CSV table of C-alpha atoms in Angstrom, one decimal:
chain,number,residue,atom,x,y,z
A,1,MET,CA,0.3,-0.1,0.2
A,2,LEU,CA,1.2,3.3,-0.7
A,3,GLY,CA,0.1,6.0,0.9
A,4,ALA,CA,-0.3,3.7,4.2
A,5,THR,CA,0.0,6.7,6.7
A,6,GLY,CA,-2.4,9.1,5.0
A,7,GLY,CA,-6.3,10.0,5.4
A,8,ALA,CA,-7.4,7.3,2.7
A,9,GLY,CA,-4.4,5.1,3.0
A,10,LEU,CA,-4.9,4.6,6.9
A,11,ALA,CA,-8.5,3.7,6.7
A,12,ALA,CA,-7.6,0.8,3.7
A,13,ILE,CA,-5.5,-0.8,6.1
A,14,GLU,CA,-8.2,-1.0,9.4
A,15,ILE,CA,-11.2,-2.1,5.8
A,16,GLY,CA,-8.8,-4.6,5.0
A,17,LYS,CA,-7.3,-6.2,7.8
A,18,LEU,CA,-11.5,-6.0,8.2
A,19,MET,CA,-11.5,-8.3,5.3
A,20,GLY,CA,-8.7,-10.3,6.7
A,21,ALA,CA,-5.6,-8.7,4.2
A,22,ARG,CA,-2.8,-8.6,5.2
A,23,ILE,CA,-1.2,-5.9,4.7
A,24,ILE,CA,2.0,-4.3,3.4
A,25,ALA,CA,2.4,-0.8,4.1
A,26,ALA,CA,5.0,1.3,2.0
A,27,ALA,CA,5.7,5.2,3.5
A,28,SER,CA,8.9,7.5,4.2
A,29,SER,CA,9.8,7.0,7.0
A,30,GLY,CA,10.5,4.6,10.0
A,31,ASP,CA,7.5,6.7,13.0
A,32,LYS,CA,5.3,6.6,9.7
A,33,LEU,CA,5.5,2.7,9.4
A,34,ALA,CA,5.2,2.6,13.1
A,35,PHE,CA,2.3,4.1,12.9
A,36,ALA,CA,0.4,2.3,10.1
A,37,ARG,CA,1.2,-0.6,12.3
A,38,GLU,CA,-0.1,0.6,15.9
A,39,HIS,CA,-2.6,0.9,12.9
A,40,GLY,CA,-3.6,-2.4,11.7
A,41,ALA,CA,0.0,-2.8,8.9
A,42,ASP,CA,1.4,-6.3,9.5
A,43,GLU,CA,5.0,-5.2,7.6
A,44,GLY,CA,6.7,-2.3,6.9
A,45,ILE,CA,8.7,-0.9,4.3
A,46,ASN,CA,10.9,2.7,3.9
A,47,TYR,CA,11.2,3.8,0.2
A,48,GLU,CA,13.9,6.3,1.4
A,49,THR,CA,16.5,2.9,2.3
A,50,GLU,CA,14.8,0.0,0.6
A,51,ASP,CA,14.2,-0.6,-2.6
A,52,LEU,CA,10.4,-0.8,-3.5
A,53,LYS,CA,10.8,-3.9,-5.6
A,54,THR,CA,12.9,-5.8,-3.9
A,55,ARG,CA,11.5,-5.4,-0.9
A,56,LEU,CA,7.6,-5.8,-2.6
A,57,LYS,CA,9.2,-9.5,-3.7
A,58,GLU,CA,10.8,-10.6,-0.9
A,59,LEU,CA,7.6,-9.9,1.4
A,60,THR,CA,5.6,-11.9,-0.7
A,61,ALA,CA,7.5,-14.2,-2.2
A,62,PRO,CA,6.6,-16.7,-4.7
A,63,LYS,CA,4.0,-15.5,-5.5
A,64,GLY,CA,4.2,-11.5,-5.6
A,65,VAL,CA,1.3,-8.6,-4.2
A,66,ASP,CA,-2.2,-9.7,-4.9
A,67,VAL,CA,-3.3,-6.3,-4.7
A,68,LEU,CA,-1.8,-2.7,-4.5
A,69,TYR,CA,-3.4,0.2,-3.6
A,70,ASP,CA,-1.8,3.0,-5.2
A,71,ILE,CA,-3.0,6.6,-4.3
A,72,VAL,CA,0.5,8.6,-4.4
A,73,GLY,CA,1.6,7.9,-7.8
A,74,GLY,CA,4.8,9.0,-8.6
A,75,ASP,CA,8.4,7.0,-8.8
A,76,HIS,CA,6.4,5.1,-6.8
A,77,ALA,CA,3.7,3.2,-9.7
A,78,GLU,CA,6.6,1.2,-11.5
A,79,PRO,CA,8.2,-1.2,-8.8
A,80,SER,CA,5.2,-1.3,-7.3
A,81,LEU,CA,3.6,-2.8,-11.0
A,82,ARG,CA,6.0,-4.5,-11.1
A,83,ALA,CA,6.6,-6.9,-8.2
A,84,MET,CA,2.5,-7.8,-9.2
A,85,ALA,CA,1.7,-11.1,-9.0
A,86,TRP,CA,0.1,-12.9,-12.0
A,87,GLU,CA,-3.5,-11.2,-11.7
A,88,GLY,CA,-2.7,-9.1,-9.4
A,89,ARG,CA,-4.9,-6.0,-9.4
A,90,TYR,CA,-3.0,-3.2,-9.3
A,91,LEU,CA,-5.7,-0.6,-8.2
A,92,VAL,CA,-4.8,4.0,-9.4
A,93,LEU,CA,-6.4,6.7,-6.6
A,94,GLY,CA,-4.7,8.9,-6.8
A,95,PHE,CA,-1.1,11.1,-7.5
A,96,ALA,CA,-0.5,12.9,-4.8
A,97,SER,CA,3.5,12.9,-4.9
A,98,GLY,CA,1.8,14.9,-7.3
A,99,THR,CA,3.4,13.5,-10.3
A,100,ILE,CA,1.4,11.4,-13.0
A,101,PRO,CA,3.3,8.5,-13.3
A,102,CYS,CA,4.0,7.1,-17.0
A,103,ILE,CA,3.1,3.5,-17.2
A,104,PRO,CA,4.9,0.7,-19.2
A,105,LEU,CA,1.8,-2.1,-20.2
A,106,ASN,CA,4.5,-4.6,-21.5
A,107,LEU,CA,4.9,-5.2,-17.5
A,108,VAL,CA,0.7,-5.3,-17.7
A,109,LEU,CA,1.1,-8.2,-19.9
A,110,LEU,CA,3.8,-9.8,-18.4
A,111,LYS,CA,1.8,-10.3,-15.5
A,112,GLY,CA,-0.8,-10.5,-16.7
A,113,CYS,CA,-2.7,-8.3,-13.8
A,114,SER,CA,-5.5,-5.6,-14.3
A,115,LEU,CA,-4.5,-1.6,-13.2
A,116,VAL,CA,-7.8,-0.5,-11.8
A,117,GLY,CA,-9.2,3.6,-12.1
A,118,VAL,CA,-10.9,4.0,-8.6
A,119,PHE,CA,-13.1,7.5,-9.1
A,120,TRP,CA,-15.6,7.5,-5.9
A,121,THR,CA,-17.2,10.3,-7.8
A,122,SER,CA,-18.1,9.0,-10.6
A,123,PHE,CA,-19.0,4.9,-8.6
A,124,VAL,CA,-20.7,7.4,-6.8
A,125,GLN,CA,-22.9,8.4,-9.7
A,126,ARG,CA,-22.8,5.0,-11.2
A,127,ASN,CA,-23.5,3.0,-9.0
A,128,PRO,CA,-25.1,4.2,-5.7
A,129,GLU,CA,-27.0,1.2,-4.7
A,130,ARG,CA,-23.6,-0.3,-4.7
A,131,HIS,CA,-22.2,3.4,-2.7
A,132,ARG,CA,-24.7,3.6,-0.3
A,133,ALA,CA,-25.2,-1.0,1.1
A,134,ASN,CA,-20.7,0.0,0.8
A,135,MET,CA,-21.8,3.3,3.3
A,136,VAL,CA,-24.0,0.8,5.3
A,137,LEU,CA,-21.5,-1.2,6.2
A,138,LEU,CA,-18.5,1.2,6.9
A,139,LEU,CA,-20.4,3.7,9.6
A,140,ASP,CA,-21.8,-0.1,11.2
A,141,TRP,CA,-18.0,-0.5,11.6
A,142,CYS,CA,-17.5,2.6,12.7
A,143,LYS,CA,-20.6,2.9,14.7
A,144,GLU,CA,-18.8,-0.8,15.9
A,145,GLY,CA,-15.3,0.2,17.2
A,146,ARG,CA,-14.0,-1.2,14.0
A,147,ILE,CA,-13.0,1.0,12.6
A,148,VAL,CA,-11.7,4.1,13.3
A,149,PRO,CA,-11.3,7.3,11.3
A,150,HIS,CA,-7.8,8.6,12.8
A,151,ILE,CA,-7.5,13.0,13.2
A,152,HIS,CA,-4.2,14.7,12.6
A,153,ALA,CA,-5.4,17.8,14.2
A,154,SER,CA,-8.3,20.2,13.6
A,155,PHE,CA,-7.9,24.1,12.2
A,156,ALA,CA,-10.7,27.1,12.9
A,157,LEU,CA,-11.0,28.2,9.1
A,158,ALA,CA,-8.5,31.1,9.5
A,159,GLU,CA,-5.6,27.9,10.3
A,160,THR,CA,-6.1,26.3,6.8
A,161,ALA,CA,-2.8,27.9,5.1
A,162,LYS,CA,-1.7,26.9,8.5
A,163,ALA,CA,-3.5,23.2,7.5
A,164,LEU,CA,-2.7,23.0,3.6
A,165,SER,CA,0.7,23.4,4.8
A,166,LEU,CA,1.5,20.5,7.2
A,167,ILE,CA,-0.1,18.2,4.1
A,168,GLU,CA,2.5,19.9,1.5
A,169,ASP,CA,4.8,19.6,3.9
A,170,ARG,CA,3.7,15.6,4.2
A,171,LYS,CA,3.5,16.2,8.3
A,172,VAL,CA,0.0,15.0,8.3
A,173,THR,CA,-0.4,10.6,10.1
A,174,GLY,CA,-4.1,10.7,9.5
A,175,LYS,CA,-7.7,13.5,8.8
A,176,VAL,CA,-6.6,16.7,9.1
A,177,ILE,CA,-9.6,19.1,9.5
A,178,VAL,CA,-10.5,22.7,8.4
A,179,ASN,CA,-13.8,23.6,11.4
A,180,PRO,CA,-16.0,26.6,9.9
A,181,GLN,CA,-17.7,26.5,13.0
A,182,ARG,CA,-14.7,26.7,15.5
């Protein structure tokens, strides 16, 4: 999982664990990996100090990665794709790195894997009943305490620039809330 310690990444860890997945979190520091483990990640890869492709292959040997959740894009996309299992699924959710990767499509052919775009807004519009069922399940899990959104910090509307600066500097774990009522 790329982008494991952001709000969407932490949610994916918790949901993945509820669904029985073994979670390998990839992040840019030991502190972030420790945080991901506290929220359910089984393994961690520091992509600043470790070779992402090699480490993913080691941790998933001999098969490779079954499902890759990528909200980061950028330079980590291709090495992750190279670690995919036969018929694996590479989920593209966004480009937090600011760079949309150019993927060599021969890798998709060689891996027999799928690249799947996960565009939530379009899914909601095209599949409202499935979206509703998903939301009911998620809200039930929240009510039962099985998933707990992590709020990094809450800011008043006047502090929006400070909140955005934290996000831009990659200092946030979980979600940042800007509350106009505060």
